[in-house]
XYZ file of C-alpha atoms in Angstrom:
548
model
C -19.009 0.482 -3.374
C -15.635 0.578 -2.977
C -14.661 -2.218 -5.952
C -13.830 -1.397 -9.409
C -14.558 -2.853 -13.007
C -12.334 -5.345 -14.683
C -10.227 -5.343 -17.384
C -12.351 -2.495 -18.474
C -12.373 -1.279 -15.101
C -12.336 -3.341 -12.410
C -13.484 -3.057 -9.353
C -11.490 -0.009 -8.509
C -14.598 2.731 -8.302
C -17.445 1.097 -6.971
C -18.483 2.468 -3.282
C -19.878 2.012 -0.497
C -19.308 3.966 3.216
C -16.513 1.120 3.998
C -14.111 3.126 1.367
C -13.847 4.303 -2.559
C -12.655 7.973 -3.555
C -14.448 11.375 -3.983
C -14.904 14.286 -5.558
C -13.914 17.982 -4.456
C -15.943 20.893 -4.400
C -13.807 23.897 -3.321
C -10.260 23.893 -4.372
C -9.341 26.631 -1.529
C -7.160 25.657 1.162
C -9.583 23.712 3.622
C -8.726 25.406 7.625
C -10.326 23.458 10.334
C -11.353 24.890 13.549
C -8.706 25.072 16.470
C -9.704 22.291 19.297
C -7.439 20.410 21.501
C -5.826 16.914 20.355
C -3.742 14.326 22.029
C -2.038 14.201 19.037
C 1.421 13.355 19.315
C 1.931 14.807 16.557
C 4.018 18.091 15.899
C 1.931 20.939 15.798
C 4.644 23.821 14.711
C 3.455 25.374 11.119
C 5.180 22.752 8.909
C 7.043 19.258 9.755
C 5.294 17.014 11.436
C 3.585 13.751 11.149
C 0.072 12.950 9.914
C -1.587 10.132 10.744
C -4.803 8.914 8.250
C -6.706 5.663 9.617
C -7.897 3.653 6.117
C -10.578 0.577 5.796
C -8.727 -1.660 3.994
C -5.480 -2.122 2.510
C -4.011 -1.133 -0.967
C -4.280 -3.760 -3.792
C -0.926 -2.443 -5.108
C 1.185 0.826 -5.062
C 1.620 0.707 -8.392
C -1.746 3.877 -9.754
C -1.106 2.080 -13.678
C -1.868 -1.166 -12.349
C -4.416 -0.401 -8.806
C -8.557 -2.066 -8.885
C -9.602 0.038 -5.832
C -10.071 3.421 -5.440
C -8.544 4.186 -1.999
C -5.056 3.673 -3.763
C -5.367 6.497 -6.203
C -5.434 8.853 -3.254
C -2.537 7.643 -2.259
C -0.967 7.005 -5.793
C -2.103 11.688 -5.553
C 0.470 12.349 -3.135
C 3.348 9.481 -4.940
C 1.860 11.280 -8.307
C 2.017 13.674 -11.074
C -0.682 13.698 -13.675
C 0.647 14.922 -16.575
C -2.665 17.905 -16.264
C -4.335 18.160 -12.747
C -8.004 18.742 -13.133
C -9.170 20.370 -9.272
C -12.295 22.275 -8.484
C -12.438 26.413 -9.691
C -13.717 27.029 -6.352
C -16.769 28.779 -8.142
C -18.381 24.903 -8.688
C -16.687 24.644 -11.880
C -13.288 23.129 -12.325
C -10.221 24.190 -14.270
C -7.077 22.155 -15.899
C -3.333 22.829 -14.008
C -0.044 22.215 -15.625
C 1.412 19.365 -14.116
C 3.951 17.198 -15.121
C 2.834 18.881 -18.791
C 3.096 22.926 -19.433
C 0.856 23.216 -22.111
C -2.025 21.293 -24.745
C -3.314 20.870 -27.315
C -6.126 18.226 -28.827
C -6.746 17.787 -31.771
C -10.453 18.555 -32.728
C -11.432 15.229 -33.309
C -10.531 13.763 -29.983
C -8.383 11.475 -31.477
C -4.301 12.998 -29.987
C -3.285 14.886 -27.917
C -0.050 16.424 -28.109
C 2.013 17.260 -24.681
C 5.149 19.699 -24.239
C 6.675 18.857 -20.077
C 8.504 20.739 -18.362
C 11.723 20.491 -17.680
C 14.216 20.326 -14.796
C 11.660 17.359 -13.368
C 13.332 14.415 -11.259
C 11.610 10.929 -10.142
C 12.773 10.358 -6.432
C 14.905 8.082 -7.785
C 16.680 10.592 -9.502
C 15.533 9.404 -13.253
C 15.115 13.255 -15.070
C 11.390 13.494 -16.326
C 11.305 12.785 -20.039
C 9.345 12.564 -23.020
C 10.483 8.445 -22.895
C 8.629 8.559 -18.905
C 5.384 9.620 -20.786
C 5.519 7.157 -22.661
C 7.561 4.705 -20.406
C 4.041 4.708 -17.628
C 1.758 3.832 -20.470
C 3.115 0.842 -22.547
C 3.067 -0.382 -18.659
C -0.418 0.368 -18.341
C -1.056 -1.283 -21.622
C 1.729 -4.004 -21.118
C -0.792 -7.394 -20.485
C 2.101 -8.632 -17.712
C 1.264 -5.419 -15.735
C -2.889 -6.947 -15.072
C -4.382 -3.306 -15.635
C -7.715 -3.851 -13.637
C -8.675 0.312 -13.882
C -5.952 2.170 -16.018
C -6.408 0.368 -19.196
C -10.214 0.763 -19.234
C -9.501 3.763 -18.793
C -7.453 4.823 -22.188
C -10.386 4.180 -23.845
C -9.736 3.440 -27.726
C -5.529 3.961 -26.842
C -3.723 3.290 -29.492
C 0.050 4.411 -29.099
C 2.177 7.322 -26.926
C 4.697 8.987 -29.415
C 7.616 11.066 -28.948
C 7.648 13.452 -30.521
C 11.589 15.583 -29.424
C 12.967 14.734 -25.869
C 10.326 17.148 -24.307
C 6.735 16.571 -26.360
C 4.645 13.021 -26.521
C 1.592 12.450 -28.872
C -0.780 10.747 -27.112
C -2.755 8.908 -30.013
C -6.048 6.804 -29.992
C -7.792 4.645 -32.467
C -10.872 6.561 -32.372
C -12.270 9.557 -31.648
C -11.581 9.251 -26.837
C -13.144 13.344 -25.442
C -13.088 11.637 -22.120
C -9.697 10.781 -22.504
C -8.032 14.585 -20.455
C -9.877 14.201 -17.144
C -9.194 10.683 -17.385
C -5.934 11.372 -17.106
C -5.811 13.723 -14.725
C -7.696 10.915 -11.818
C -4.688 8.968 -11.192
C -3.825 5.703 -12.682
C -1.656 8.209 -15.021
C 0.895 9.075 -12.550
C 3.771 9.270 -14.247
C 6.342 7.351 -12.927
C 9.718 6.799 -13.634
C 10.980 4.497 -16.742
C 14.431 2.818 -14.321
C 12.355 1.796 -11.751
C 9.662 0.238 -14.197
C 12.630 -1.333 -15.420
C 14.507 -2.240 -12.381
C 11.499 -4.423 -10.003
C 9.052 -5.132 -13.784
C 5.595 -4.664 -14.388
C 4.647 -6.373 -10.875
C 7.806 -5.461 -8.654
C 7.045 -1.876 -9.282
C 3.715 -2.007 -7.641
C 5.449 -2.622 -4.360
C 8.509 0.028 -5.458
C 6.317 2.489 -6.656
C 8.702 5.416 -7.491
C 6.739 9.308 -9.475
C 7.821 13.040 -8.739
C 5.120 13.740 -6.267
C 5.072 15.764 -3.234
C 6.192 12.776 -1.163
C 7.927 9.835 -1.346
C 7.700 6.269 -0.510
C 9.550 4.936 1.975
C 7.972 1.656 3.474
C 5.069 -0.379 3.073
C 4.041 -3.091 6.218
C 0.939 -5.148 4.728
C -1.734 -4.912 6.194
C -0.572 -2.533 8.786
C 0.599 0.792 6.802
C 2.717 3.172 4.461
C 4.755 5.105 5.460
C 5.424 8.250 2.664
C 8.490 10.940 3.446
C 8.748 14.747 2.074
C 10.373 14.670 -1.336
C 12.334 17.890 -0.708
C 13.014 18.766 -3.960
C 9.445 19.156 -5.097
C 9.312 22.485 -7.094
C 6.646 21.591 -9.844
C 3.512 20.873 -8.446
C 0.454 23.137 -9.679
C 0.167 26.550 -8.294
C -3.866 25.604 -7.301
C -2.336 23.285 -4.536
C 0.910 25.432 -3.514
C 4.215 26.861 -3.449
C 7.147 24.118 -3.613
C 7.908 21.414 -1.475
C 4.848 19.262 1.030
C 5.320 20.886 4.426
C 4.412 17.673 5.916
C 7.474 16.074 6.856
C 5.721 12.276 6.895
C 2.479 10.985 5.971
C 1.367 7.921 7.446
C -1.736 5.931 5.749
C -2.706 3.536 9.024
C -4.889 0.115 7.446
C -7.786 0.527 9.884
C -10.561 -2.581 8.780
C -12.272 -2.364 11.920
C -15.033 0.877 11.803
C -15.341 1.923 15.767
C -10.910 1.460 15.663
C -11.032 3.601 13.204
C -13.147 5.598 15.054
C -11.621 4.866 18.599
C -7.620 5.631 16.940
C -9.213 8.992 16.094
C -10.393 9.798 19.290
C -6.775 8.760 21.878
C -4.941 10.866 19.079
C -3.073 8.283 16.648
C -5.181 9.554 13.516
C -5.781 12.968 12.787
C -7.554 11.700 10.159
C -10.566 9.218 9.435
C -11.344 8.086 6.574
C -14.938 7.053 5.277
C -16.262 6.417 9.033
C -20.323 4.891 9.307
C -23.283 7.331 8.872
C -23.131 7.028 13.041
C -19.877 7.262 14.572
C -20.424 10.517 11.325
C -22.525 11.824 13.434
C -21.167 11.414 16.975
C -17.671 12.939 16.046
C -19.895 15.820 14.755
C -22.159 16.124 17.705
C -19.100 16.078 19.926
C -17.923 19.117 18.703
C -13.939 18.586 18.092
C -13.751 17.449 15.109
C -13.877 18.769 11.864
C -15.939 16.713 8.949
C -15.140 16.844 5.259
C -17.056 15.617 2.791
C -16.124 15.117 -0.817
C -18.624 14.759 -3.268
C -18.082 12.865 -5.885
C -18.190 12.904 -10.307
C -20.280 9.698 -10.828
C -23.879 6.913 -10.377
C -24.680 7.562 -7.086
C -24.893 4.541 -4.495
C -28.598 3.201 -5.079
C -30.432 -0.347 -6.986
C -29.791 -1.360 -10.527
C -33.238 -2.526 -11.758
C -33.311 -5.884 -13.793
C -35.587 -5.003 -16.429
C -35.224 -8.244 -18.368
C -37.057 -10.300 -15.023
C -40.113 -10.188 -13.728
C -42.005 -8.437 -12.097
C -39.686 -5.463 -12.574
C -39.553 -6.165 -16.986
C -42.969 -4.052 -16.994
C -42.198 -0.649 -16.449
C -45.392 0.011 -14.813
C -43.613 -1.613 -11.653
C -40.401 -0.454 -11.963
C -42.280 2.608 -12.140
C -43.327 1.924 -8.311
C -40.096 1.332 -7.505
C -39.217 5.405 -7.950
C -42.585 6.766 -6.765
C -42.384 4.684 -3.905
C -38.987 5.209 -2.100
C -38.721 8.838 -0.039
C -34.830 8.834 -0.853
C -35.423 12.392 1.948
C -36.108 10.048 4.712
C -33.586 7.496 4.177
C -30.884 10.131 4.246
C -32.350 11.606 7.560
C -33.271 8.781 9.389
C -30.646 5.978 8.325
C -27.925 8.522 6.897
C -27.540 11.045 10.362
C -27.813 13.321 6.910
C -24.638 12.798 6.199
C -25.281 12.319 2.709
C -27.104 14.387 0.303
C -30.286 12.020 -1.466
C -30.171 11.849 -5.427
C -32.655 11.467 -7.772
C -30.489 10.768 -11.137
C -28.010 8.315 -12.844
C -25.233 10.962 -12.488
C -24.397 13.322 -9.074
C -24.357 17.002 -9.806
C -20.852 18.004 -10.136
C -20.556 15.213 -12.886
C -20.361 16.669 -16.587
C -22.924 15.875 -18.021
C -26.361 16.251 -15.316
C -29.827 16.433 -16.478
C -31.367 18.695 -13.718
C -34.756 17.804 -15.395
C -33.553 13.738 -15.432
C -34.186 14.665 -11.063
C -37.338 15.718 -11.736
C -38.726 12.526 -13.363
C -39.794 10.906 -10.283
C -40.766 12.250 -6.937
C -41.822 10.328 -3.326
C -45.258 9.344 -4.656
C -46.707 6.345 -2.676
C -50.256 6.636 -4.027
C -48.876 7.128 -7.478
C -46.715 3.774 -7.513
C -49.719 2.476 -5.843
C -52.235 3.866 -8.702
C -49.466 2.243 -11.407
C -49.814 -1.008 -9.727
C -53.052 -1.416 -9.981
C -53.052 -0.775 -13.687
C -50.479 -2.838 -14.342
C -52.590 -5.717 -13.016
C -51.386 -6.345 -8.398
C -54.408 -5.854 -6.746
C -54.072 -5.407 -3.297
C -55.538 -8.549 -0.881
C -55.554 -9.963 2.340
C -51.735 -9.562 4.682
C -51.092 -6.040 2.100
C -48.881 -7.838 -0.789
C -50.361 -7.789 -3.995
C -51.402 -10.885 -5.988
C -52.174 -11.395 -10.454
C -52.671 -14.153 -11.454
C -52.478 -15.797 -8.486
C -48.875 -14.969 -7.957
C -46.783 -12.219 -5.588
C -46.005 -8.779 -6.044
C -42.077 -10.164 -4.554
C -38.564 -8.642 -5.716
C -35.848 -10.748 -5.130
C -33.141 -8.115 -3.979
C -29.664 -9.368 -3.506
C -26.203 -7.388 -1.542
C -22.769 -7.415 -1.834
C -21.077 -8.102 1.519
C -18.737 -4.329 2.646
C -20.525 -2.033 0.376
C -22.900 -0.515 2.744
C -26.445 -0.644 1.373
C -27.869 -3.478 4.230
C -29.529 -1.185 6.830
C -30.069 1.179 3.645
C -31.700 -1.472 1.688
C -34.075 -2.417 4.689
C -35.355 1.123 4.688
C -36.499 0.883 0.667
C -37.751 -3.216 1.553
C -40.135 -1.313 3.974
C -41.355 1.057 1.530
C -41.759 -1.042 -0.467
C -43.538 -3.168 1.521
C -46.430 -0.301 2.038
C -47.471 0.095 -1.685
C -47.986 -3.899 -1.463
C -44.108 -5.224 -2.318
C -43.046 -8.332 -1.182
C -38.785 -9.248 -1.386
C -36.336 -11.413 -0.600
C -32.949 -9.977 0.435
C -29.702 -11.792 0.363
C -25.575 -10.683 1.234
C -23.223 -12.384 -0.743
C -19.654 -11.661 -1.846
C -18.520 -9.360 -3.996
C -17.318 -12.044 -7.356
C -20.641 -14.367 -5.518
C -22.623 -11.139 -6.205
C -21.050 -10.078 -9.218
C -22.103 -13.685 -11.071
C -25.855 -13.194 -10.126
C -26.151 -9.933 -11.323
C -24.459 -10.829 -14.871
C -27.352 -13.279 -14.411
C -29.620 -12.030 -14.109
C -31.463 -13.403 -11.378
C -32.380 -10.720 -9.489
C -34.422 -7.941 -9.673
C -32.690 -5.427 -7.346
C -29.404 -4.883 -6.799
C -26.450 -2.587 -5.597
C -24.152 0.075 -7.592
C -22.327 3.142 -7.373
C -19.296 4.302 -9.275
C -16.801 6.563 -8.174
C -15.759 7.984 -11.356
C -13.523 11.261 -13.550
C -15.650 11.673 -16.879
C -19.706 10.667 -17.921
C -18.569 8.102 -20.151
C -18.640 6.306 -17.302
C -22.000 5.868 -18.085
C -20.287 3.059 -20.900
C -19.335 0.714 -18.019
C -22.747 0.042 -16.649
C -25.400 0.835 -19.254
C -23.564 -0.091 -22.446
C -25.480 -3.452 -24.144
C -22.572 -4.967 -24.135
C -21.848 -5.146 -20.188
C -24.609 -7.040 -19.650
C -23.447 -10.816 -19.464
C -19.970 -10.293 -17.626
C -19.831 -6.142 -16.991
C -21.459 -3.932 -15.173
C -24.953 -3.577 -16.645
C -26.879 -5.289 -13.704
C -29.798 -3.472 -14.701
C -29.977 -6.063 -17.848
C -30.920 -2.583 -19.691
C -30.498 -2.745 -24.253
C -31.240 -0.097 -25.935
C -28.648 0.642 -29.055
C -29.565 3.765 -28.778
C -28.298 5.292 -25.849
C -25.624 2.415 -26.822
C -24.901 5.001 -29.812
C -25.534 8.370 -27.728
C -22.635 7.589 -25.471
C -20.551 6.814 -28.173
C -21.556 10.263 -29.920
C -20.731 11.455 -26.832
C -17.124 10.673 -26.305
C -16.535 11.510 -29.713
C -17.807 15.160 -29.786
C -14.723 16.938 -28.660
C -16.604 20.962 -27.719
C -17.678 20.433 -24.640
C -20.856 21.838 -24.431
C -22.197 19.974 -27.021
C -21.020 16.802 -25.357
C -22.418 17.426 -22.307
C -25.527 18.052 -24.139
C -25.892 14.078 -25.382
C -24.941 13.696 -22.353
C -28.217 14.996 -20.640
C -30.235 13.237 -23.176
C -28.780 9.888 -21.908
C -29.625 10.476 -18.510
C -33.150 11.313 -18.971
C -34.070 8.309 -21.297
C -32.547 6.117 -18.259
C -33.812 8.086 -15.943
C -37.346 7.654 -18.018
C -36.939 3.811 -18.628
C -36.887 2.991 -14.632
C -33.393 0.889 -14.788
C -32.283 2.669 -11.301
C -33.087 3.748 -8.808
C -30.701 6.519 -7.205
C -30.144 6.336 -3.096
C -27.856 9.316 -2.001
C -24.833 11.249 -4.071
C -21.017 9.052 -3.461
C -18.963 11.573 -1.671
C -15.924 10.584 0.610
C -16.407 11.142 3.853
C -12.846 11.971 6.646
C -13.615 13.621 10.067
C -10.416 15.197 10.475
C -8.563 16.353 14.482
C -8.775 20.188 14.047
C -5.490 20.080 13.881
C -5.194 19.832 10.412
C -5.422 22.526 8.620
C -4.403 23.331 4.198
C -5.924 19.589 2.579
C -7.275 21.052 -0.603
C -9.563 18.612 -2.246
C -9.953 16.794 -6.144
C -12.549 16.306 -8.469
C -12.059 12.991 -7.492
C -12.752 12.437 -4.204
C -9.198 12.408 -3.306
C -7.453 15.002 -0.437
C -3.999 16.456 -2.725
C -1.802 16.217 0.897
C 1.120 19.403 -0.974
C -0.194 22.367 1.536
C -1.143 19.848 4.467
C -0.261 21.469 8.165
C -0.470 20.574 11.490
C -1.862 22.958 14.372
């Protein structure tokens, strides 16, 4: 679902087929197969214009203020973080120097000290130094910026201290073990302090100035965003390539209509189409003319929060029956054209703290689902719908529009019907649906999240996020709240991840979320596109991209 979480994290990281970002699985440059294409773009190893079709307009071009994951994909070409976090090519990940050459973390993970790179300049000619880092973080926390996701991603932020011209220390009021991951995710690309002062907290979003491999040229609202090669760029991470970008120009064309985006790819107007629906992806694959890049993400699978307070799903046995009744493998095969991977967990497999044991909590077993409903007092009757004390076993299902769950939900409804459930499904605008979810009028909802750290669980599991946040399961468990807080205050990765594994196992045991498929970004490419890199947040890096 393509939205983020508010104040603390806006609608940015919720996602669906229509948008959002995902994370990468391999660092080595992706080289497309050879083939014919009608693109008019240059086909030499260097130069030319690469045009990517995106399905939505950015809400702002300011990474610190944005409420859309899509904006962070764009900002990755315009801005550099202090530290990059990238796949290592072996199924793991590693940190790489960005605008910081080195860094140290206090034992309690409450202070992060960065030694900064010298000789870097912003696109407007402003020198990069410690003042730029402080200005960037001050900008994110400035109420006038109205930061949607960056503010929440900062956690218990206190201040940025300038220790000298090229040393800064970012200080938190409490341990914040997620920060190094979070700062690499895009919201904290370092911004020109001169541009921040010139354009102000709001105006900077229309005049972005970073240090990245591309510079901002123009934005035609609702049409396209054009970036130009930064010829001075020599400070990028070696993992993404050496020196300036190879492309002369990078264009993001806004094509909200799915068929229009696919048609533009076929006609050569686009070299990349982002997040086509599964049927188009399947058709593109069968044509043999395109490369399909699926970028798995750190985060929460697409799925359905189960309201643990509204009858009949307030009964654990009813919730367990739902978990056993739905065949995720069949859903992916029959509805999603085998494009995505079935999910059986509250975290995706590449997320730190993912518990393999939690994924084995439930398997497809409709007979067991039926027995659980029998034990819960729901008896099979005429017409197939179970009843109890004269009441039908009925579920109220609410989806938010544009989240990509309409067709999959039809499959889920069919599966549940087989074991005796009836249901009513409504699709509401996001703001309306969010109010419905917070008030708890639903039994099943819709959700999914692209993240940078397992601390994302705090966003949608914490007891404090029920009335106005994203705990749409209405799951209140103080012990889980404390376990998540303990994990985020634990600096040692192995211990921290072990705590998150415990959380994942408990959440699955309590059957408060029905996972359906793992979140991932889908990119359909012309065979001329080469040397893209993937990140751990679902972005594509265009540092070394070429055409031809």
